[in-house]
Amino acid sequence: MKKALLVISFGTSYAKTRQKNIESCEKQLAAAFPGRDFFRAFTSGMIIRKLKERDNLHIHNPEEALRHLYELGYEDVAIQSLHVINGDEYEKIVGQVENYRPFFRSVCIGKPLLSSFEDYSQLITALYYQIPELKEDERVVFMGHGATHHAFSAYACLDHMMTNSGFPGRVGAVESYPEIELLIKGLKAEKIRKVHLMPLMLVAGDHAINDMASDEEDSWKTQLQQVGIEATPWLQGMGENNMIRQMFVEHLAQAINTLESYP
């Protein structure tokens, strides 16, 4: 029986960032499941089109990838999402997979990064190993993407767990709650002098470069500096963190083991 590994991410148009983050995750997953042939898909149509037009690089979307696997004769497909939360993008993948499930003998999907209480605790530990040494009046501020989906609450949950565990960091979201204004209020109350800005995203793409680290008047760096808090951006996606990559491996292993236990 031909077995495939399909790794699905939002994607990025930045080549170096893709190599450091997405490809690093893909390689770690491929190494963990050597009996499967590796395939890739992106969920962002905009990025897929940009890569095709600019670089002549063709990336399948999930439906195209599944159709391609069926045409190649694969019967067992293990899929891992590289998304952070169980939001719209992940639900879209699940729906597309269900449409193609009848074409395969076996299909399973590994869950996104933050899918259980243990995931939150594990992520906090992983993030601890990538932050710089901090003084008492310094903090790390992580920028999440945010969502209109109800899963946006994952960012506030992670922020609360960091605070409750004594982790010297805060979590905000660029497109939902918690907003940067709320974080600034808390940082000022704590008399924080300096923050280190890091993406809570798989890749350090447009949001990290423009909304977090740029000199634009509405960037997080600028807003922090305007209230007297020094801000140092770190353009490092979570895909560069080996412990986070391993979380995706564990999620897929759980999905495969569950499927094998209950065929």
PDB file of C-alpha atoms in Angstrom:
ATOM      1  CA  MET A   1       0.000   0.000   0.000  1.00  0.00           C
ATOM      2  CA  LYS A   2       1.439   3.369  -1.052  1.00  0.00           C
ATOM      3  CA  LYS A   3       1.671   5.765   1.894  1.00  0.00           C
ATOM      4  CA  ALA A   4       1.931   9.563   1.705  1.00  0.00           C
ATOM      5  CA  LEU A   5       2.769  12.353   4.133  1.00  0.00           C
ATOM      6  CA  LEU A   6       1.057  15.630   3.238  1.00  0.00           C
ATOM      7  CA  VAL A   7       2.187  18.698   5.195  1.00  0.00           C
ATOM      8  CA  ILE A   8      -0.159  21.673   4.903  1.00  0.00           C
ATOM      9  CA  SER A   9       0.740  25.223   5.945  1.00  0.00           C
ATOM     10  CA  PHE A  10      -0.569  28.701   5.221  1.00  0.00           C
ATOM     11  CA  GLY A  11       2.602  29.315   3.220  1.00  0.00           C
ATOM     12  CA  THR A  12       4.939  32.272   2.725  1.00  0.00           C
ATOM     13  CA  SER A  13       6.365  34.148  -0.251  1.00  0.00           C
ATOM     14  CA  TYR A  14       9.701  34.769   1.529  1.00  0.00           C
ATOM     15  CA  ALA A  15      12.149  32.104   0.326  1.00  0.00           C
ATOM     16  CA  LYS A  16      14.575  32.221   3.272  1.00  0.00           C
ATOM     17  CA  THR A  17      11.734  32.226   5.778  1.00  0.00           C
ATOM     18  CA  ARG A  18      10.170  29.257   3.982  1.00  0.00           C
ATOM     19  CA  GLN A  19      13.442  27.346   4.252  1.00  0.00           C
ATOM     20  CA  LYS A  20      14.015  28.174   7.928  1.00  0.00           C
ATOM     21  CA  ASN A  21      10.484  27.468   9.082  1.00  0.00           C
ATOM     22  CA  ILE A  22       8.182  25.547   6.758  1.00  0.00           C
ATOM     23  CA  GLU A  23      10.840  23.352   5.162  1.00  0.00           C
ATOM     24  CA  SER A  24      12.428  22.682   8.564  1.00  0.00           C
ATOM     25  CA  CYS A  25       9.080  21.401   9.840  1.00  0.00           C
ATOM     26  CA  GLU A  26       8.546  19.360   6.695  1.00  0.00           C
ATOM     27  CA  LYS A  27      11.980  17.746   6.973  1.00  0.00           C
ATOM     28  CA  GLN A  28      11.482  16.865  10.632  1.00  0.00           C
ATOM     29  CA  LEU A  29       8.106  15.300   9.857  1.00  0.00           C
ATOM     30  CA  ALA A  30       9.487  13.408   6.854  1.00  0.00           C
ATOM     31  CA  ALA A  31      12.358  12.057   8.972  1.00  0.00           C
ATOM     32  CA  ALA A  32       9.921  10.919  11.671  1.00  0.00           C
ATOM     33  CA  PHE A  33       7.763   8.998   9.166  1.00  0.00           C
ATOM     34  CA  PRO A  34      10.277   7.510   6.694  1.00  0.00           C
ATOM     35  CA  GLY A  35       7.827   4.966   5.306  1.00  0.00           C
ATOM     36  CA  ARG A  36       5.799   7.746   3.678  1.00  0.00           C
ATOM     37  CA  ASP A  37       6.468   9.813   0.561  1.00  0.00           C
ATOM     38  CA  PHE A  38       6.446  13.546   1.292  1.00  0.00           C
ATOM     39  CA  PHE A  39       4.139  16.125  -0.324  1.00  0.00           C
ATOM     40  CA  ARG A  40       3.417  19.794   0.402  1.00  0.00           C
ATOM     41  CA  ALA A  41       0.374  22.078   0.174  1.00  0.00           C
ATOM     42  CA  PHE A  42      -0.339  25.716   1.082  1.00  0.00           C
ATOM     43  CA  THR A  43      -3.755  27.058   2.065  1.00  0.00           C
ATOM     44  CA  SER A  44      -3.133  30.647   0.931  1.00  0.00           C
ATOM     45  CA  GLY A  45      -4.266  31.111  -2.666  1.00  0.00           C
ATOM     46  CA  MET A  46      -2.630  34.535  -2.739  1.00  0.00           C
ATOM     47  CA  ILE A  47       0.776  33.093  -1.846  1.00  0.00           C
ATOM     48  CA  ILE A  48       0.367  30.212  -4.296  1.00  0.00           C
ATOM     49  CA  ARG A  49      -0.397  32.670  -7.113  1.00  0.00           C
ATOM     50  CA  LYS A  50       2.486  34.964  -6.148  1.00  0.00           C
ATOM     51  CA  LEU A  51       5.023  32.127  -6.127  1.00  0.00           C
ATOM     52  CA  LYS A  52       3.788  30.906  -9.509  1.00  0.00           C
ATOM     53  CA  GLU A  53       3.936  34.363 -11.118  1.00  0.00           C
ATOM     54  CA  ARG A  54       7.161  35.562  -9.503  1.00  0.00           C
ATOM     55  CA  ASP A  55       9.244  32.389  -9.169  1.00  0.00           C
ATOM     56  CA  ASN A  56       7.472  29.929 -11.474  1.00  0.00           C
ATOM     57  CA  LEU A  57       7.132  27.732  -8.377  1.00  0.00           C
ATOM     58  CA  HIS A  58       3.936  25.680  -8.316  1.00  0.00           C
ATOM     59  CA  ILE A  59       2.524  24.704  -4.918  1.00  0.00           C
ATOM     60  CA  HIS A  60      -0.703  22.712  -4.632  1.00  0.00           C
ATOM     61  CA  ASN A  61      -3.582  23.832  -2.466  1.00  0.00           C
ATOM     62  CA  PRO A  62      -4.972  21.024  -0.235  1.00  0.00           C
ATOM     63  CA  GLU A  63      -7.636  19.892  -2.704  1.00  0.00           C
ATOM     64  CA  GLU A  64      -5.153  19.773  -5.577  1.00  0.00           C
ATOM     65  CA  ALA A  65      -2.692  17.840  -3.417  1.00  0.00           C
ATOM     66  CA  LEU A  66      -5.298  15.256  -2.414  1.00  0.00           C
ATOM     67  CA  ARG A  67      -6.435  14.820  -6.006  1.00  0.00           C
ATOM     68  CA  HIS A  68      -2.795  14.428  -7.068  1.00  0.00           C
ATOM     69  CA  LEU A  69      -2.205  11.760  -4.416  1.00  0.00           C
ATOM     70  CA  TYR A  70      -5.268   9.841  -5.573  1.00  0.00           C
ATOM     71  CA  GLU A  71      -4.124  10.010  -9.186  1.00  0.00           C
ATOM     72  CA  LEU A  72      -0.689   8.700  -8.155  1.00  0.00           C
ATOM     73  CA  GLY A  73      -2.296   5.700  -6.477  1.00  0.00           C
ATOM     74  CA  TYR A  74      -1.716   6.494  -2.809  1.00  0.00           C
ATOM     75  CA  GLU A  75      -4.085   4.683  -0.460  1.00  0.00           C
ATOM     76  CA  ASP A  76      -2.866   5.793   2.988  1.00  0.00           C
ATOM     77  CA  VAL A  77      -2.506   9.539   3.567  1.00  0.00           C
ATOM     78  CA  ALA A  78      -1.265  11.105   6.809  1.00  0.00           C
ATOM     79  CA  ILE A  79      -1.783  14.881   6.910  1.00  0.00           C
ATOM     80  CA  GLN A  80      -0.206  17.380   9.305  1.00  0.00           C
ATOM     81  CA  SER A  81      -1.401  20.948   9.596  1.00  0.00           C
ATOM     82  CA  LEU A  82       1.256  23.524  10.514  1.00  0.00           C
ATOM     83  CA  HIS A  83      -1.374  26.012  11.669  1.00  0.00           C
ATOM     84  CA  VAL A  84      -1.196  27.428  15.201  1.00  0.00           C
ATOM     85  CA  ILE A  85      -4.879  27.354  16.206  1.00  0.00           C
ATOM     86  CA  ASN A  86      -7.983  25.362  15.295  1.00  0.00           C
ATOM     87  CA  GLY A  87      -9.410  28.255  13.290  1.00  0.00           C
ATOM     88  CA  ASP A  88     -10.918  28.868   9.850  1.00  0.00           C
ATOM     89  CA  GLU A  89      -7.867  27.665   7.915  1.00  0.00           C
ATOM     90  CA  TYR A  90      -7.738  24.340   9.767  1.00  0.00           C
ATOM     91  CA  GLU A  91     -11.502  23.789   9.513  1.00  0.00           C
ATOM     92  CA  LYS A  92     -11.238  24.414   5.774  1.00  0.00           C
ATOM     93  CA  ILE A  93      -8.596  21.662   5.533  1.00  0.00           C
ATOM     94  CA  VAL A  94     -10.776  19.234   7.496  1.00  0.00           C
ATOM     95  CA  GLY A  95     -13.726  19.899   5.187  1.00  0.00           C
ATOM     96  CA  GLN A  96     -11.629  19.373   2.065  1.00  0.00           C
ATOM     97  CA  VAL A  97     -10.182  16.142   3.448  1.00  0.00           C
ATOM     98  CA  GLU A  98     -13.659  14.814   4.199  1.00  0.00           C
ATOM     99  CA  ASN A  99     -14.628  15.373   0.561  1.00  0.00           C
ATOM    100  CA  TYR A 100     -11.692  13.223  -0.577  1.00  0.00           C
ATOM    101  CA  ARG A 101     -11.802  10.596   2.189  1.00  0.00           C
ATOM    102  CA  PRO A 102     -13.781   8.077   0.057  1.00  0.00           C
ATOM    103  CA  PHE A 103     -10.928   8.008  -2.474  1.00  0.00           C
ATOM    104  CA  PHE A 104      -8.419   6.579   0.039  1.00  0.00           C
ATOM    105  CA  ARG A 105      -8.277   3.504   2.209  1.00  0.00           C
ATOM    106  CA  SER A 106      -6.916   5.471   5.185  1.00  0.00           C
ATOM    107  CA  VAL A 107      -6.699   9.208   5.985  1.00  0.00           C
ATOM    108  CA  CYS A 108      -5.761  10.974   9.222  1.00  0.00           C
ATOM    109  CA  ILE A 109      -5.030  14.592  10.183  1.00  0.00           C
ATOM    110  CA  GLY A 110      -2.662  15.787  12.898  1.00  0.00           C
ATOM    111  CA  LYS A 111      -4.072  18.716  14.879  1.00  0.00           C
ATOM    112  CA  PRO A 112      -2.702  22.294  14.907  1.00  0.00           C
ATOM    113  CA  LEU A 113      -0.131  23.455  17.437  1.00  0.00           C
ATOM    114  CA  LEU A 114      -2.516  24.568  20.192  1.00  0.00           C
ATOM    115  CA  SER A 115      -5.101  21.810  20.507  1.00  0.00           C
ATOM    116  CA  SER A 116      -4.925  20.665  24.160  1.00  0.00           C
ATOM    117  CA  PHE A 117      -3.956  21.928  27.605  1.00  0.00           C
ATOM    118  CA  GLU A 118      -0.713  19.991  27.318  1.00  0.00           C
ATOM    119  CA  ASP A 119       0.050  21.806  24.060  1.00  0.00           C
ATOM    120  CA  TYR A 120      -0.123  25.196  25.776  1.00  0.00           C
ATOM    121  CA  SER A 121       2.211  24.060  28.548  1.00  0.00           C
ATOM    122  CA  GLN A 122       4.574  22.458  26.054  1.00  0.00           C
ATOM    123  CA  LEU A 123       4.632  25.601  23.895  1.00  0.00           C
ATOM    124  CA  ILE A 124       5.480  27.815  26.871  1.00  0.00           C
ATOM    125  CA  THR A 125       8.416  25.529  27.663  1.00  0.00           C
ATOM    126  CA  ALA A 126       9.566  25.606  24.026  1.00  0.00           C
ATOM    127  CA  LEU A 127       9.347  29.405  23.877  1.00  0.00           C
ATOM    128  CA  TYR A 128      11.379  29.694  27.068  1.00  0.00           C
ATOM    129  CA  TYR A 129      14.367  28.200  25.224  1.00  0.00           C
ATOM    130  CA  GLN A 130      14.285  30.785  22.424  1.00  0.00           C
ATOM    131  CA  ILE A 131      13.986  33.998  24.442  1.00  0.00           C
ATOM    132  CA  PRO A 132      17.061  36.051  25.390  1.00  0.00           C
ATOM    133  CA  GLU A 133      18.254  36.486  28.957  1.00  0.00           C
ATOM    134  CA  LEU A 134      16.040  39.143  30.506  1.00  0.00           C
ATOM    135  CA  LYS A 135      16.506  41.713  33.245  1.00  0.00           C
ATOM    136  CA  GLU A 136      13.777  42.322  35.816  1.00  0.00           C
ATOM    137  CA  ASP A 137      12.327  45.250  33.871  1.00  0.00           C
ATOM    138  CA  GLU A 138      12.261  43.398  30.529  1.00  0.00           C
ATOM    139  CA  ARG A 139       9.594  41.200  28.936  1.00  0.00           C
ATOM    140  CA  VAL A 140       8.972  39.302  25.714  1.00  0.00           C
ATOM    141  CA  VAL A 141       5.865  40.205  23.722  1.00  0.00           C
ATOM    142  CA  PHE A 142       4.656  37.572  21.251  1.00  0.00           C
ATOM    143  CA  MET A 143       2.581  38.597  18.235  1.00  0.00           C
ATOM    144  CA  GLY A 144      -0.090  36.105  17.231  1.00  0.00           C
ATOM    145  CA  HIS A 145      -2.051  36.420  14.012  1.00  0.00           C
ATOM    146  CA  GLY A 146      -5.510  36.589  15.538  1.00  0.00           C
ATOM    147  CA  ALA A 147      -8.796  35.418  14.047  1.00  0.00           C
ATOM    148  CA  THR A 148     -12.481  36.217  13.650  1.00  0.00           C
ATOM    149  CA  HIS A 149     -13.075  32.511  14.391  1.00  0.00           C
ATOM    150  CA  HIS A 150     -13.967  31.665  18.004  1.00  0.00           C
ATOM    151  CA  ALA A 151     -10.558  29.973  18.322  1.00  0.00           C
ATOM    152  CA  PHE A 152      -9.096  33.497  18.725  1.00  0.00           C
ATOM    153  CA  SER A 153      -9.456  32.815  22.468  1.00  0.00           C
ATOM    154  CA  ALA A 154      -6.322  30.627  22.229  1.00  0.00           C
ATOM    155  CA  TYR A 155      -4.132  33.747  22.347  1.00  0.00           C
ATOM    156  CA  ALA A 156      -5.737  35.084  25.525  1.00  0.00           C
ATOM    157  CA  CYS A 157      -5.509  31.621  27.095  1.00  0.00           C
ATOM    158  CA  LEU A 158      -1.791  31.389  26.324  1.00  0.00           C
ATOM    159  CA  ASP A 159      -1.253  34.920  27.651  1.00  0.00           C
ATOM    160  CA  HIS A 160      -3.065  34.023  30.884  1.00  0.00           C
ATOM    161  CA  MET A 161      -1.096  30.810  31.316  1.00  0.00           C
ATOM    162  CA  MET A 162       2.196  32.673  30.808  1.00  0.00           C
ATOM    163  CA  THR A 163       1.277  35.206  33.463  1.00  0.00           C
ATOM    164  CA  ASN A 164       0.049  32.540  35.876  1.00  0.00           C
ATOM    165  CA  SER A 165       3.209  30.432  35.455  1.00  0.00           C
ATOM    166  CA  GLY A 166       5.586  33.362  35.907  1.00  0.00           C
ATOM    167  CA  PHE A 167       6.806  33.277  32.315  1.00  0.00           C
ATOM    168  CA  PRO A 168       8.231  36.753  31.495  1.00  0.00           C
ATOM    169  CA  GLY A 169       6.097  37.232  28.406  1.00  0.00           C
ATOM    170  CA  ARG A 170       2.793  38.501  27.061  1.00  0.00           C
ATOM    171  CA  VAL A 171       0.771  37.405  24.046  1.00  0.00           C
ATOM    172  CA  GLY A 172      -1.192  39.695  21.751  1.00  0.00           C
ATOM    173  CA  ALA A 173      -2.869  39.328  18.369  1.00  0.00           C
ATOM    174  CA  VAL A 174      -2.552  41.630  15.397  1.00  0.00           C
ATOM    175  CA  GLU A 175      -6.094  40.958  14.134  1.00  0.00           C
ATOM    176  CA  SER A 176      -8.076  40.216  17.295  1.00  0.00           C
ATOM    177  CA  TYR A 177      -7.793  40.042  21.103  1.00  0.00           C
ATOM    178  CA  PRO A 178      -5.612  40.696  23.106  1.00  0.00           C
ATOM    179  CA  GLU A 179      -4.770  43.977  21.346  1.00  0.00           C
ATOM    180  CA  ILE A 180      -1.382  45.668  21.655  1.00  0.00           C
ATOM    181  CA  GLU A 181      -3.029  48.567  23.501  1.00  0.00           C
ATOM    182  CA  LEU A 182      -4.060  46.189  26.281  1.00  0.00           C
ATOM    183  CA  LEU A 183      -0.546  44.763  26.511  1.00  0.00           C
ATOM    184  CA  ILE A 184       0.991  48.252  26.625  1.00  0.00           C
ATOM    185  CA  LYS A 185      -1.305  49.162  29.518  1.00  0.00           C
ATOM    186  CA  GLY A 186      -0.135  46.112  31.454  1.00  0.00           C
ATOM    187  CA  LEU A 187       3.536  46.668  30.633  1.00  0.00           C
ATOM    188  CA  LYS A 188       3.346  50.270  31.808  1.00  0.00           C
ATOM    189  CA  ALA A 189       1.674  49.176  35.050  1.00  0.00           C
ATOM    190  CA  GLU A 190       4.583  46.785  35.632  1.00  0.00           C
ATOM    191  CA  LYS A 191       7.045  49.594  34.839  1.00  0.00           C
ATOM    192  CA  ILE A 192       8.648  47.542  32.050  1.00  0.00           C
ATOM    193  CA  ARG A 193      11.563  49.370  30.421  1.00  0.00           C
ATOM    194  CA  LYS A 194      12.225  47.106  27.448  1.00  0.00           C
ATOM    195  CA  VAL A 195      10.466  44.381  25.467  1.00  0.00           C
ATOM    196  CA  HIS A 196      11.638  41.844  22.915  1.00  0.00           C
ATOM    197  CA  LEU A 197       9.102  41.342  20.111  1.00  0.00           C
ATOM    198  CA  MET A 198       8.735  37.834  18.676  1.00  0.00           C
ATOM    199  CA  PRO A 199       6.232  36.290  16.242  1.00  0.00           C
ATOM    200  CA  LEU A 200       3.856  33.684  17.629  1.00  0.00           C
ATOM    201  CA  MET A 201       3.539  32.474  14.049  1.00  0.00           C
ATOM    202  CA  LEU A 202       5.105  29.618  12.135  1.00  0.00           C
ATOM    203  CA  VAL A 203       6.954  32.051   9.856  1.00  0.00           C
ATOM    204  CA  ALA A 204       8.251  35.591  10.258  1.00  0.00           C
ATOM    205  CA  GLY A 205       6.363  36.946   7.250  1.00  0.00           C
ATOM    206  CA  ASP A 206       4.460  40.134   6.415  1.00  0.00           C
ATOM    207  CA  HIS A 207       2.866  40.554   9.837  1.00  0.00           C
ATOM    208  CA  ALA A 208       6.160  40.137  11.664  1.00  0.00           C
ATOM    209  CA  ILE A 209       8.110  42.339   9.246  1.00  0.00           C
ATOM    210  CA  ASN A 210       5.544  45.118   8.841  1.00  0.00           C
ATOM    211  CA  ASP A 211       3.045  45.046  11.725  1.00  0.00           C
ATOM    212  CA  MET A 212       5.538  44.032  14.410  1.00  0.00           C
ATOM    213  CA  ALA A 213       9.052  45.171  13.520  1.00  0.00           C
ATOM    214  CA  SER A 214       8.800  48.065  11.065  1.00  0.00           C
ATOM    215  CA  ASP A 215       9.162  51.805  11.685  1.00  0.00           C
ATOM    216  CA  GLU A 216       5.591  52.457  10.494  1.00  0.00           C
ATOM    217  CA  GLU A 217       3.540  54.535  12.905  1.00  0.00           C
ATOM    218  CA  ASP A 218       1.108  51.727  13.734  1.00  0.00           C
ATOM    219  CA  SER A 219       3.659  48.928  14.135  1.00  0.00           C
ATOM    220  CA  TRP A 220       3.984  47.319  17.556  1.00  0.00           C
ATOM    221  CA  LYS A 221       7.587  48.478  17.820  1.00  0.00           C
ATOM    222  CA  THR A 222       6.622  52.091  17.144  1.00  0.00           C
ATOM    223  CA  GLN A 223       3.626  52.033  19.490  1.00  0.00           C
ATOM    224  CA  LEU A 224       5.781  50.707  22.308  1.00  0.00           C
ATOM    225  CA  GLN A 225       8.509  53.255  21.685  1.00  0.00           C
ATOM    226  CA  GLN A 226       5.957  56.077  21.680  1.00  0.00           C
ATOM    227  CA  VAL A 227       5.081  55.297  25.310  1.00  0.00           C
ATOM    228  CA  GLY A 228       8.740  55.085  26.344  1.00  0.00           C
ATOM    229  CA  ILE A 229       9.236  51.316  26.177  1.00  0.00           C
ATOM    230  CA  GLU A 230      12.300  50.206  24.223  1.00  0.00           C
ATOM    231  CA  ALA A 231      11.396  47.506  21.682  1.00  0.00           C
ATOM    232  CA  THR A 232      13.747  45.034  19.997  1.00  0.00           C
ATOM    233  CA  PRO A 233      12.210  42.853  17.246  1.00  0.00           C
ATOM    234  CA  TRP A 234      13.344  39.282  16.612  1.00  0.00           C
ATOM    235  CA  LEU A 235      12.354  38.008  13.160  1.00  0.00           C
ATOM    236  CA  GLN A 236      12.317  34.334  14.040  1.00  0.00           C
ATOM    237  CA  GLY A 237       9.321  32.179  13.144  1.00  0.00           C
ATOM    238  CA  MET A 238       8.290  29.338  15.436  1.00  0.00           C
ATOM    239  CA  GLY A 239       9.300  26.857  12.749  1.00  0.00           C
ATOM    240  CA  GLU A 240      12.916  27.582  13.686  1.00  0.00           C
ATOM    241  CA  ASN A 241      12.304  26.143  17.149  1.00  0.00           C
ATOM    242  CA  ASN A 242      13.127  22.427  17.197  1.00  0.00           C
ATOM    243  CA  MET A 243      10.850  21.778  20.191  1.00  0.00           C
ATOM    244  CA  ILE A 244       7.892  23.306  18.360  1.00  0.00           C
ATOM    245  CA  ARG A 245       8.638  21.304  15.226  1.00  0.00           C
ATOM    246  CA  GLN A 246       8.611  18.190  17.402  1.00  0.00           C
ATOM    247  CA  MET A 247       5.140  19.099  18.685  1.00  0.00           C
ATOM    248  CA  PHE A 248       3.831  18.769  15.135  1.00  0.00           C
ATOM    249  CA  VAL A 249       5.543  15.381  14.840  1.00  0.00           C
ATOM    250  CA  GLU A 250       3.838  14.242  18.055  1.00  0.00           C
ATOM    251  CA  HIS A 251       0.453  15.476  16.848  1.00  0.00           C
ATOM    252  CA  LEU A 252       0.708  13.436  13.665  1.00  0.00           C
ATOM    253  CA  ALA A 253       1.939  10.373  15.562  1.00  0.00           C
ATOM    254  CA  GLN A 254      -1.139  10.653  17.816  1.00  0.00           C
ATOM    255  CA  ALA A 255      -3.428  10.868  14.773  1.00  0.00           C
ATOM    256  CA  ILE A 256      -1.829   7.820  13.130  1.00  0.00           C
ATOM    257  CA  ASN A 257      -1.905   5.794  16.354  1.00  0.00           C
ATOM    258  CA  THR A 258      -5.554   6.684  16.960  1.00  0.00           C
ATOM    259  CA  LEU A 259      -6.468   5.604  13.443  1.00  0.00           C
ATOM    260  CA  GLU A 260      -4.603   2.308  13.829  1.00  0.00           C
ATOM    261  CA  SER A 261      -6.289   1.664  17.177  1.00  0.00           C
ATOM    262  CA  TYR A 262      -9.772   2.310  15.794  1.00  0.00           C
ATOM    263  CA  PRO A 263      -9.742   1.299  12.113  1.00  0.00           C
TER     264      PRO A 263
END
